[in-house]
Short mmCIF file of C-alpha atoms in Angstrom, two decimals:
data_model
loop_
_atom_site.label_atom_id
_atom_site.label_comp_id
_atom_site.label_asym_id
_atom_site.label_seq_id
_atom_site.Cartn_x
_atom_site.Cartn_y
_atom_site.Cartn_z
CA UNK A 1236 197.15 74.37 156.91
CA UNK A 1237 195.80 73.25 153.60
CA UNK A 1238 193.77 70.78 155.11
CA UNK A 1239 192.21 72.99 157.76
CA UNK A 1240 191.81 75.52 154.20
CA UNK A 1241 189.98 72.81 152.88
CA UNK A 1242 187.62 72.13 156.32
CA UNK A 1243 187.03 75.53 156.64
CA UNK A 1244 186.05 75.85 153.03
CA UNK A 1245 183.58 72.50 153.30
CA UNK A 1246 182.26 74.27 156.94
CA UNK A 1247 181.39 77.31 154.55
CA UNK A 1248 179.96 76.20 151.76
CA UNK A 1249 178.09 73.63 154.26
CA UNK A 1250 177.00 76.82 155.73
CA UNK A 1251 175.86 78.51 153.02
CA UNK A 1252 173.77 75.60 152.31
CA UNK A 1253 172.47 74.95 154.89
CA UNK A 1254 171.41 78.49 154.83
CA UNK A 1255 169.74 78.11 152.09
CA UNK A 1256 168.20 74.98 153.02
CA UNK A 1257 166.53 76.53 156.13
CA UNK A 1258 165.11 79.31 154.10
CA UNK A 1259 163.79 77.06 151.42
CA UNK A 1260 162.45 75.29 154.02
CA UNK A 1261 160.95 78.41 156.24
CA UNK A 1262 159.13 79.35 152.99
CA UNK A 1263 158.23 75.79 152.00
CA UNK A 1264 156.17 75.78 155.84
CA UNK A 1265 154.46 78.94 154.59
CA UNK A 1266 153.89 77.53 150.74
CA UNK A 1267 153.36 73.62 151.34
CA UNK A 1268 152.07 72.93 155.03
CA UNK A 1269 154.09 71.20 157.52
CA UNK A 1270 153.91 67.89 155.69
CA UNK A 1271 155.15 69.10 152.51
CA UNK A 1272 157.93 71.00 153.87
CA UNK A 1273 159.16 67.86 156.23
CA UNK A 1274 159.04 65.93 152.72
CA UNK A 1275 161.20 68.44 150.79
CA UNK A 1276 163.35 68.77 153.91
CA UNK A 1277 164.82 65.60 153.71
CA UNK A 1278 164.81 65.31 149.94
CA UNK A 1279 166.95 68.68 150.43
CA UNK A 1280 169.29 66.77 153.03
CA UNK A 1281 169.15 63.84 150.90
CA UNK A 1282 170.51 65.64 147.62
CA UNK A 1283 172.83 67.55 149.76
CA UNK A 1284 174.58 64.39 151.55
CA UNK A 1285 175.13 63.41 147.55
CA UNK A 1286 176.56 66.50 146.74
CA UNK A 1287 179.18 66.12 149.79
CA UNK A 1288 180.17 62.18 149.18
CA UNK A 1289 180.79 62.92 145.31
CA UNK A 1290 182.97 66.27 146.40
CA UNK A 1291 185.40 65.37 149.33
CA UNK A 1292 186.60 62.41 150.32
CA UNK A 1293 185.70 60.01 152.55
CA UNK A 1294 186.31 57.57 155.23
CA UNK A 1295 184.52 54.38 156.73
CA UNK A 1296 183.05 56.19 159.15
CA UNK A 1297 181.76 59.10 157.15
CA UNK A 1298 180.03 55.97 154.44
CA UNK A 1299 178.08 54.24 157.25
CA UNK A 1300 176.51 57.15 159.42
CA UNK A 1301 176.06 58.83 155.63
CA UNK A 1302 174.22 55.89 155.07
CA UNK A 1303 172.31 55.24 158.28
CA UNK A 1304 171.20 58.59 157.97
CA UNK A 1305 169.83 58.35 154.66
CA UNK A 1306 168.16 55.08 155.21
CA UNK A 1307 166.42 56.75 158.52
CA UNK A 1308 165.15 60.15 156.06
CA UNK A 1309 163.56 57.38 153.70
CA UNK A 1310 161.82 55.77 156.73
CA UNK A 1311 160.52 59.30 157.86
CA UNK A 1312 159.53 59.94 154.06
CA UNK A 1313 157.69 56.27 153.90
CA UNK A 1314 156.04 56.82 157.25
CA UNK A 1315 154.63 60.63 155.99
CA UNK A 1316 153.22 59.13 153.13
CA UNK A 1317 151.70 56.79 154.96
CA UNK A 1318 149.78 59.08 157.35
CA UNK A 1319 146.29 59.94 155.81
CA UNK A 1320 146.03 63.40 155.27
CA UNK A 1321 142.61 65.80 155.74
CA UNK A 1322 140.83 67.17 153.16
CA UNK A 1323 141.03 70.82 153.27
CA UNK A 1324 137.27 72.22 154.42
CA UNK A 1325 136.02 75.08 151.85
CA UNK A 1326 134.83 78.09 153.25
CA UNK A 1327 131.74 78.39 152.83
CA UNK A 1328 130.42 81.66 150.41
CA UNK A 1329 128.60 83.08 153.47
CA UNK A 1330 128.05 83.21 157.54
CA UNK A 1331 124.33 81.70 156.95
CA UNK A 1332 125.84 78.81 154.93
CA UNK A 1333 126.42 75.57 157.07
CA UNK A 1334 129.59 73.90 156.85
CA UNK A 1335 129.62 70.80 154.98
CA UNK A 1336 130.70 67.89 157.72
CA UNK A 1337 134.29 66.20 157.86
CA UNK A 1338 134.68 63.31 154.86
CA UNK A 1339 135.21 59.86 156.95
CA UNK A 1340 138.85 58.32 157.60
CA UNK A 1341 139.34 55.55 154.87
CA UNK A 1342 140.72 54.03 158.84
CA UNK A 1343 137.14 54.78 160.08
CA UNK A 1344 135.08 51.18 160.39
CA UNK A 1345 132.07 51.23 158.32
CA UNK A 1346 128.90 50.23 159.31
CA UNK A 1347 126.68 47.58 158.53
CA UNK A 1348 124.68 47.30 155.19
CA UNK A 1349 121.83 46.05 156.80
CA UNK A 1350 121.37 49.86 159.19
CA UNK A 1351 118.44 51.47 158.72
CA UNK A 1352 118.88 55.02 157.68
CA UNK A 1353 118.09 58.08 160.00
CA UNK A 1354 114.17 58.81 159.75
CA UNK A 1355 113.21 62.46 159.35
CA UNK A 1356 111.28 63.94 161.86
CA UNK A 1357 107.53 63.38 161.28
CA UNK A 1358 105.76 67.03 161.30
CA UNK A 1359 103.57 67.62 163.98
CA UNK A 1360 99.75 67.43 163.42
CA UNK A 1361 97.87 70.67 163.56
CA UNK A 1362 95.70 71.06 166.54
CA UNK A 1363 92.21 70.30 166.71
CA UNK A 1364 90.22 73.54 166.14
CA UNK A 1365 88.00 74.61 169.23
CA UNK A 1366 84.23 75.57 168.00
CA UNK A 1367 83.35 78.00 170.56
CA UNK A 1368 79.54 78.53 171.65
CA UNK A 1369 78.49 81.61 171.05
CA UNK A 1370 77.39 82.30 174.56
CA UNK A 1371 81.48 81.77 175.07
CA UNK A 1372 82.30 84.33 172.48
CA UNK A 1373 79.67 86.67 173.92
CA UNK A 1374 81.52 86.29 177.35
CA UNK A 1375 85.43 86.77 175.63
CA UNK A 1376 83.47 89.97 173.49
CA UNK A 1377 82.57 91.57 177.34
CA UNK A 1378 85.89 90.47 178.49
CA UNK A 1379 87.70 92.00 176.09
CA UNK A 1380 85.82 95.10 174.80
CA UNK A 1381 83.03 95.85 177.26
CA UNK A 1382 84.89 95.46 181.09
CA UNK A 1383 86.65 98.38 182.32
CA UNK A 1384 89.75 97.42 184.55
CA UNK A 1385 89.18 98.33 187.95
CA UNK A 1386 92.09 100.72 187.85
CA UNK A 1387 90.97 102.60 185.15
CA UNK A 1388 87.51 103.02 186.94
CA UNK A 1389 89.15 104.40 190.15
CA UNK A 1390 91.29 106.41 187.94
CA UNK A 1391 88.62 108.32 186.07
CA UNK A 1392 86.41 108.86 189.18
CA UNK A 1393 89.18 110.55 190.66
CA UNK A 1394 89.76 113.05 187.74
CA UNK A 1395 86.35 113.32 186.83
CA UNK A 1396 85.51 114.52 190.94
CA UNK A 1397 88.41 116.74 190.94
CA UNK A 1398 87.70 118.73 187.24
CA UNK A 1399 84.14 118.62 189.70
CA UNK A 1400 85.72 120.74 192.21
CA UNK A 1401 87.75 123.22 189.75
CA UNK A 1402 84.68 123.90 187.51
CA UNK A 1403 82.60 124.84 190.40
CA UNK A 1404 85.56 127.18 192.02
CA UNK A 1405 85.39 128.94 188.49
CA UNK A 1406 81.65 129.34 188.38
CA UNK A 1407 80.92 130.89 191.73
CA UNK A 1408 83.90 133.57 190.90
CA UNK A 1409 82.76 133.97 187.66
CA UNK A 1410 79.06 134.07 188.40
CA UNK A 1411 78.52 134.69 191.62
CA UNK A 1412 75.15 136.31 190.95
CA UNK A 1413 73.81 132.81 190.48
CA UNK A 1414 73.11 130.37 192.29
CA UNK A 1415 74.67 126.74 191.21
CA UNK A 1416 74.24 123.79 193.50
CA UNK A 1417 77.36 121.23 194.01
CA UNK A 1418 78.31 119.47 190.91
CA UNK A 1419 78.33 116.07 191.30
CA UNK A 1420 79.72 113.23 188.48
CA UNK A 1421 77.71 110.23 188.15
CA UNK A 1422 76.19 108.64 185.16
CA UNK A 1423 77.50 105.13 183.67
CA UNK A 1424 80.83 104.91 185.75
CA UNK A 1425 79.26 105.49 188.61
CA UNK A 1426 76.49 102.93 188.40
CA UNK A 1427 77.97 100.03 186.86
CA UNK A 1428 77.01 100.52 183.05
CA UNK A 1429 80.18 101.31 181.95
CA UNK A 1430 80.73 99.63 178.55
CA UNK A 1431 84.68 100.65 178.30
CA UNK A 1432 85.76 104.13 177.99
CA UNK A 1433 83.33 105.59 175.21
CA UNK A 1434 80.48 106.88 177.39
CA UNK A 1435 80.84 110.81 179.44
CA UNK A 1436 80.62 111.21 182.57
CA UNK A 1437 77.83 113.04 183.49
CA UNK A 1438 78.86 116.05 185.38
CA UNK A 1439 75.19 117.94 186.50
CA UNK A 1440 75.22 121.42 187.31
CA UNK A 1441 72.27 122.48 188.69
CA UNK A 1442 70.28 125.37 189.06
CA UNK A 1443 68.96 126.56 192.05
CA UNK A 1444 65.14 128.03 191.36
CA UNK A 1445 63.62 129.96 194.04
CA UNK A 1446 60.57 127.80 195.31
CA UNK A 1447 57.11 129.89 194.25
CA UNK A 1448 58.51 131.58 191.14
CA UNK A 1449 58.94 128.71 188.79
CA UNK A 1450 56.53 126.25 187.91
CA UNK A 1451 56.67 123.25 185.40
CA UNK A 1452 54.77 122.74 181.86
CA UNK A 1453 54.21 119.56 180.47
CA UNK A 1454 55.53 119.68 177.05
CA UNK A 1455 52.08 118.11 175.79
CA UNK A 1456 50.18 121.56 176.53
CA UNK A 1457 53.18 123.88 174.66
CA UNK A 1458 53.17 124.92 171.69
CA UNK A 1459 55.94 122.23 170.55
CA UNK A 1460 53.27 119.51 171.60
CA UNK A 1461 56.80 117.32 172.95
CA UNK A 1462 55.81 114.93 175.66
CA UNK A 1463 59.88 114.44 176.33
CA UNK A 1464 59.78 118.09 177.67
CA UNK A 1465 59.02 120.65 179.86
CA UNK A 1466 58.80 124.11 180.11
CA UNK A 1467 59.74 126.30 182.98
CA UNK A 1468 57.48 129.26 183.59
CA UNK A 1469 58.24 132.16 185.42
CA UNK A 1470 55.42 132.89 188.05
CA UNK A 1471 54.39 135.03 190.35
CA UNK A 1472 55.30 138.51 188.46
CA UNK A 1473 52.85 140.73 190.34
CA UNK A 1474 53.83 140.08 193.32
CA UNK A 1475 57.99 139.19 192.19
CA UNK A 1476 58.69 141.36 189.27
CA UNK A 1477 61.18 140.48 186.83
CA UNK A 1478 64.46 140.74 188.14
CA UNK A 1479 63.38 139.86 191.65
CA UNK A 1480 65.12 136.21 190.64
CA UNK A 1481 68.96 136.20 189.32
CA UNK A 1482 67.83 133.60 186.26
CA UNK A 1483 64.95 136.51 185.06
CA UNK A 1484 68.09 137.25 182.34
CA UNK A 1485 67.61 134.21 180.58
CA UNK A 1486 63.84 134.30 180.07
CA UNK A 1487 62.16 134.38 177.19
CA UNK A 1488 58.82 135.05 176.25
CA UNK A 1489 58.41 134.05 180.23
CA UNK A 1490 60.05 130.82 180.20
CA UNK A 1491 63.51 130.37 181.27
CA UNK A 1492 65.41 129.46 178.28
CA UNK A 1493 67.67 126.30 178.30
CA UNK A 1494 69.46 127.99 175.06
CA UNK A 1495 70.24 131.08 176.41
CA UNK A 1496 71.67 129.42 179.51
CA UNK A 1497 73.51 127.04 177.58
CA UNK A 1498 75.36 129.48 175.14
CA UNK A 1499 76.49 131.38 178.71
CA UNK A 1500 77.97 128.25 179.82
CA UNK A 1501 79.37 127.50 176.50
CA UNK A 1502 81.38 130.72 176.08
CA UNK A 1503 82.55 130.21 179.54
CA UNK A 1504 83.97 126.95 178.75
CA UNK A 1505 85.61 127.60 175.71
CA UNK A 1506 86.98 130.95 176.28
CA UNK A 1507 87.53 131.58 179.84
CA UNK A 1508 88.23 128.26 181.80
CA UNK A 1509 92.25 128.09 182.01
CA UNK A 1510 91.71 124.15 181.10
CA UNK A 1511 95.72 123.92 180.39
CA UNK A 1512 96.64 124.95 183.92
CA UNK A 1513 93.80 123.05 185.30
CA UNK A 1514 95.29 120.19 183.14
CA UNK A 1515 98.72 120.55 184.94
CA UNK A 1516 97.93 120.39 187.95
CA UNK A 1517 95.86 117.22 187.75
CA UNK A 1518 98.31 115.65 185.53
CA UNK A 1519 96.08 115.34 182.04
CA UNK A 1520 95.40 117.43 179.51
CA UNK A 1521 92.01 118.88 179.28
CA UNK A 1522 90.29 120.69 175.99
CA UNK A 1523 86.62 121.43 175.58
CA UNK A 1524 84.95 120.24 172.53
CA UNK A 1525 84.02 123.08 170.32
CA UNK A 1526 82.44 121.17 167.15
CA UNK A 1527 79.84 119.66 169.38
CA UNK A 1528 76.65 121.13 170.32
CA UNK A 1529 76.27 119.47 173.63
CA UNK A 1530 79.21 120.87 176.55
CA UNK A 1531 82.02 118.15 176.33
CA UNK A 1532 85.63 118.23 178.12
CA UNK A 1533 88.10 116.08 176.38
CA UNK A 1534 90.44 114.31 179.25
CA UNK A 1535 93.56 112.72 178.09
CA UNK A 1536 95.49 110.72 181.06
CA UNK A 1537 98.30 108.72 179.79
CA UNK A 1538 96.29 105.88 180.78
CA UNK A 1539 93.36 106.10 179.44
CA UNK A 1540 91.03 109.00 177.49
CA UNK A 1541 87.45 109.96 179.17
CA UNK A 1542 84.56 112.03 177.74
CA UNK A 1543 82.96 114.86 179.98
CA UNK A 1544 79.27 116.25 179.55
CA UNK A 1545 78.68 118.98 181.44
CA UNK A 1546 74.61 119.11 181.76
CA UNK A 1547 72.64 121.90 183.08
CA UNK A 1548 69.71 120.62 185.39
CA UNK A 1549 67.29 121.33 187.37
CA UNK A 1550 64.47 119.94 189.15
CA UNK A 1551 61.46 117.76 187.44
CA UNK A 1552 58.00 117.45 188.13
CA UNK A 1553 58.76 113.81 190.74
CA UNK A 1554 61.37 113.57 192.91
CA UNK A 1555 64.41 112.25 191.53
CA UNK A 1556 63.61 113.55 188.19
CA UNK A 1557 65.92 115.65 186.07
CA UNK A 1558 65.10 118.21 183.63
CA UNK A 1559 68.01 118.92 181.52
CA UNK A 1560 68.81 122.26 179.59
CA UNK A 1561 69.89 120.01 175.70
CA UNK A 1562 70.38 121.34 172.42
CA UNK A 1563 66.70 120.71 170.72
CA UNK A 1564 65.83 121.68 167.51
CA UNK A 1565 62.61 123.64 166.29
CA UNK A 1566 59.87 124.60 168.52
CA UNK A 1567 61.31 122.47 171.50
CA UNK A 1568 64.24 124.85 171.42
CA UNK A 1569 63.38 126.19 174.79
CA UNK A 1570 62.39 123.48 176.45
CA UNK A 1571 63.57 121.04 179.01
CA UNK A 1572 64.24 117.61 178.01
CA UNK A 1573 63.18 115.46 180.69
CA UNK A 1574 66.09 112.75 181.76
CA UNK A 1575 65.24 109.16 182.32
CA UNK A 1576 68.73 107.81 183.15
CA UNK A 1577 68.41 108.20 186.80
CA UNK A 1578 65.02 105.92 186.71
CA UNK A 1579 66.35 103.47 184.32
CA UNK A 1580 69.64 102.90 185.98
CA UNK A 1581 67.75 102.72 189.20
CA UNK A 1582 65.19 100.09 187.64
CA UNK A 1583 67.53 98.14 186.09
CA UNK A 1584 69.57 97.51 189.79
CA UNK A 1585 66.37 96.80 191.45
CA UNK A 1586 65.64 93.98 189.18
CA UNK A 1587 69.44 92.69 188.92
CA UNK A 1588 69.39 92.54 192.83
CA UNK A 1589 66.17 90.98 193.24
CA UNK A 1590 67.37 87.95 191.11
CA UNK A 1591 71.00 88.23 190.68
CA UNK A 1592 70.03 88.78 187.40
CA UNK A 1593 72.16 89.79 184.22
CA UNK A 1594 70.44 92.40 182.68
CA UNK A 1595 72.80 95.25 183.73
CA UNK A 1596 75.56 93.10 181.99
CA UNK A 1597 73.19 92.55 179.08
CA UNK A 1598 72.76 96.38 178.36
CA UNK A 1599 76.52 96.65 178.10
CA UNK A 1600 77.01 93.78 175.78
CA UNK A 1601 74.52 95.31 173.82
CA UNK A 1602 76.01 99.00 174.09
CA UNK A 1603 79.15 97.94 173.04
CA UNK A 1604 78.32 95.81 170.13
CA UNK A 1605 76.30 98.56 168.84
CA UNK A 1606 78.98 101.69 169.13
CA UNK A 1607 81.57 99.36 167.43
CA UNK A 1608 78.90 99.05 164.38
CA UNK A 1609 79.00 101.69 161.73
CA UNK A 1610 74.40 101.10 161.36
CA UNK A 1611 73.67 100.70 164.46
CA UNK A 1612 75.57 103.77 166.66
CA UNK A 1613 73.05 105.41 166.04
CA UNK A 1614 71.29 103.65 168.73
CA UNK A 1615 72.51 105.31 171.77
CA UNK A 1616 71.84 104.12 175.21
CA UNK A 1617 68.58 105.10 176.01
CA UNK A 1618 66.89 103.03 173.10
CA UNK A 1619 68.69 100.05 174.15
CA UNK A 1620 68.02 100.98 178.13
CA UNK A 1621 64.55 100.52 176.79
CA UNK A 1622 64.77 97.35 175.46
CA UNK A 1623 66.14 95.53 178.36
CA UNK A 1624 63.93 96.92 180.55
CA UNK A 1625 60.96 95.39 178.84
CA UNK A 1626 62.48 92.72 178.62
CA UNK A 1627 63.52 92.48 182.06
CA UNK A 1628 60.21 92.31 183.49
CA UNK A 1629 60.04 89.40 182.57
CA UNK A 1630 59.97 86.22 184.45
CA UNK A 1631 62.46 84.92 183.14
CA UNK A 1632 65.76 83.00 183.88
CA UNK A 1633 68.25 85.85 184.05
CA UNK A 1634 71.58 83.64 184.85
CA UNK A 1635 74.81 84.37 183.13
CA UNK A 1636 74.23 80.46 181.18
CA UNK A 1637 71.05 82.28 179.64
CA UNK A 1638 72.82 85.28 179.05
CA UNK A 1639 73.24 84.46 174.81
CA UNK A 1640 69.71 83.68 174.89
CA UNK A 1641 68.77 86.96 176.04
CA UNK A 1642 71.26 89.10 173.87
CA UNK A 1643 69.40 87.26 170.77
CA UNK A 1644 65.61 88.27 172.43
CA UNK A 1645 66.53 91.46 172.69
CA UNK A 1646 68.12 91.57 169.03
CA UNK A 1647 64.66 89.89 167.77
CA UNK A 1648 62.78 93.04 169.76
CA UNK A 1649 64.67 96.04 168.47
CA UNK A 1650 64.42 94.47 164.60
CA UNK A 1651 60.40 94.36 165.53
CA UNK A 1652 59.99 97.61 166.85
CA UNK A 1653 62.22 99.28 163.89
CA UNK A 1654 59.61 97.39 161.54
CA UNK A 1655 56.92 99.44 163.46
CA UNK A 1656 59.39 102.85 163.52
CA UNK A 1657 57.95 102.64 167.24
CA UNK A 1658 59.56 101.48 170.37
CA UNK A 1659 57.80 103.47 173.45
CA UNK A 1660 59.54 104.67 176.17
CA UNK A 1661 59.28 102.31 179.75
CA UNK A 1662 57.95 105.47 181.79
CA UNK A 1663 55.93 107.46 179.50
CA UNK A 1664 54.14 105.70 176.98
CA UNK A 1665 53.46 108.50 175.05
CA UNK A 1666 57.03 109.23 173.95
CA UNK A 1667 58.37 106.98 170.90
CA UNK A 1668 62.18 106.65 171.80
CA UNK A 1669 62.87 106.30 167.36
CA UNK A 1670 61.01 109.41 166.57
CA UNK A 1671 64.21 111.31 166.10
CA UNK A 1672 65.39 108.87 163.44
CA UNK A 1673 65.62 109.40 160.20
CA UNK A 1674 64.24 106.13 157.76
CA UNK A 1675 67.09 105.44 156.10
CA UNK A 1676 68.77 105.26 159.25
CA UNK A 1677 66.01 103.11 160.33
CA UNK A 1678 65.86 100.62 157.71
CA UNK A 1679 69.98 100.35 157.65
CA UNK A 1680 69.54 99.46 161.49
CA UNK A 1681 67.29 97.11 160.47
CA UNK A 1682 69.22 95.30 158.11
CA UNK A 1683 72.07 95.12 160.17
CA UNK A 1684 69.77 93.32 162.67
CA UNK A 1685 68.11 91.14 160.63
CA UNK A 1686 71.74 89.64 159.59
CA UNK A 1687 72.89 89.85 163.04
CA UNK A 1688 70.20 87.22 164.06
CA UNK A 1689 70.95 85.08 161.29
CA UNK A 1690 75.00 85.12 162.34
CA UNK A 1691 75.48 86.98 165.36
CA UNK A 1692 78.64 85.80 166.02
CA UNK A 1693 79.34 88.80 162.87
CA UNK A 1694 78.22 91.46 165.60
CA UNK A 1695 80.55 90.35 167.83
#
């Protein structure tokens, strides 16, 4: 009984011990890493084997496993301390930091002395700049800000025919009294001189004069002495009275008035055309333009935004030749300016398709270097219509290859003619197409010019 007292006493307080041992070693795991705890383990077990031979007593048996056991823990101990251990990686300070590479195993081989060390990459050269001609950059320049895409074209025919159709609708209800003929869109986009998006469509309405009451005036024998008008005179008043002819309202002093007639229209278009439901239903959004003297619609499509001018016409002198009711100033104010775009754009095809020429593509190159220029704007079309049409006449290679060649020509003939302040127009000799300028706006066109020819690749 004492001895199984004294068993059950050692089982305890080998118990509580080994308690203890397991929770000194659960929080040495935690504390020290598995290596450190598997060392302290069996220094533990080692102390605690001591403890037990040097308390109760002991037989043969007891000595030799006591010491077979110990001699094994010092083997384990040896054999842990001879395992290399890893150097703990730091972490680095942030996410864009890299982390530092491994340190080599002392048991790694090294390599020989003699290796030659890892060459940096060699940066790569810089490519070989490409001087472009300047007949190339004249070619990217149409590419890129004179050529309308081909959808865009179709597109604003389309609207531009169908704000056709509800303007005339409106103007026979409103005006029924008075006789309109069809309006019709054409201009630029309709004849291939297009130079991107900038230039209106010009939507004609014309007037209808009875044949035998109107007759034309050369603007020469009025009293404005303007050979780029005309005057329409009412005739035939003994036999026709006034008011025998729906347009009698808009005479004055006996000559229908372009003024009158366009401050009608005007009014119309500002105040009484439902443009936003107009707008809807073609899927843009229309406005007239108030702050301009000539009749403009505004047309914003989410693809692209295109210009309107409404024109008044009628009849000229020739067939084919428009008179057009324009905003003149002075003693020309009601007068008929007589419209050469018709015989210019029809020129300028006759000679493209007689040679396959370029000078259509010329006029645009030239139409949109000069809107994009803050001097030389001021240009407008018809000057530069001029210009390629005298020089067109020419016998001359017109080939896309000599198409820089030309571009400069005609540069080097609109800096002479601003010189002279004279550049006259291809069908009427007697009208100077730079009269209307003022000279400062003349010589800062000319300066511009002069530079241009020096480095046109500037212009571009």
């Amino acid at each position: 009984m004492a001895e199984f007292s004294q068993n059950r006493g050692k089982r305890r307080d080998s118990e509580v011990l080994g308690g203890a041992v397991d929770f000194l070693l659960a929080n040495a795991r935690l504390v020290l890493g598995v290596g450190g705890a598997a060392v302290l383990g069996i220094a533990t077990l080692a102390v605690k084997r001591l403890i037990d031979r040097a308390t109760s007593p002991r037989d043969e048996d007891d000595a030799k496993r006591d010491s077979t056991c110990l001699e094994d823990s010092w083997q384990e101990l040896s054999l842990l301390k001879a395992t290399p251990r890893l150097q703990p990686q730091p972490r680095p300070a942030a996410l864009s930091q890299p982390v530092p590479p491994p340190a080599p195993s002392p048991s790694a081989p090294e390599g020989p002395a003699d290796a030659d060390p890892p060459t940096s990459p060699q940066p790569c050269s810089p490519a070989p700049s490409v001087c472009l001609t300047f007949q190339e950059k004249l070619l990217a320049f149409e590419r890129d800000h004179v050529t309308m895409p081909v959808a865009h074209v179709a597109l604003a025919k389309q609207l531009a025919g169908d704000i056709a159709l509800e303007l005339q609708a409106y103007l026979r209800n409103k005006f029924p009294e008075l006789p309109f003929g069809a309006l019709v869109p054409g201009g630029p986009l309709y004849d291939g001189l297009q130079a991107g998006a900038a230039d209106p469509v010009r939507l004609l309405v014309p007037l209808v004069l009875e044949p035998g009451l109107w007759s034309l005036v050369p603007g020469v024998d009025t009293v404005a002495q303007d050979p780029r008008c005309w005057a329409v005179r009412r005739t035939q008043l003994e036999f026709h009275p006034r008011g025998s002819s729906p347009w009698d309202r808009f005479l004055v002093g006996g000559y229908l008035s372009p003024r009158v007639l366009l401050e009608l229209l005007r009014k119309a278009l500002t105040a009484s055309v439902n443009w936003p439901a107009i707008g809807s239903l073609l899927g843009c959004l229309i406005r007239p333009r108030v702050a301009s003297e000539e009749l403009l619609l505004e047309v914003q499509h989410e693809c692209l935004e295109l210009p309107v001018a409404v024109l008044l016409s009628t009849a000229g002198a020739q067939a084919g030749d428009l008179l057009l009711a324009w905003p003149l100033e002075g003693l020309a104010g009601n007068l008929w300016l007589q419209d050469w775009y018709p015989a210019e754009a029809a020129q300028l095809r006759a000679l493209d398709e007689r040679d396959a020429g370029t000078r259509r593509r010329l006029l645009l190159l030239l139409c949109g270097v000069c809107r994009g220029h803050p001097a030389l704007g001021r240009l407008g079309r018809g000057p530069l219509t001029q210009v390629v049409l005298h020089l067109g006449e020419q016998e001359a290679d017109w080939a896309e290859e000599a198409l820089a060649e030309h571009f400069l020509q005609a540069l080097e003939l609109l800096v002479g003619s601003l010189e002279q302040a004279s550049l006259p127009c291809h069908f009427s000799r007697g009208v100077n197409l730079l009269d209307g300028l003022r000279e400062e706006d003349i010589d800062d066109m000319g300066c511009a010019l002069y530079w241009g020819l020096r480095a046109p690749e500037r212009l571009l």
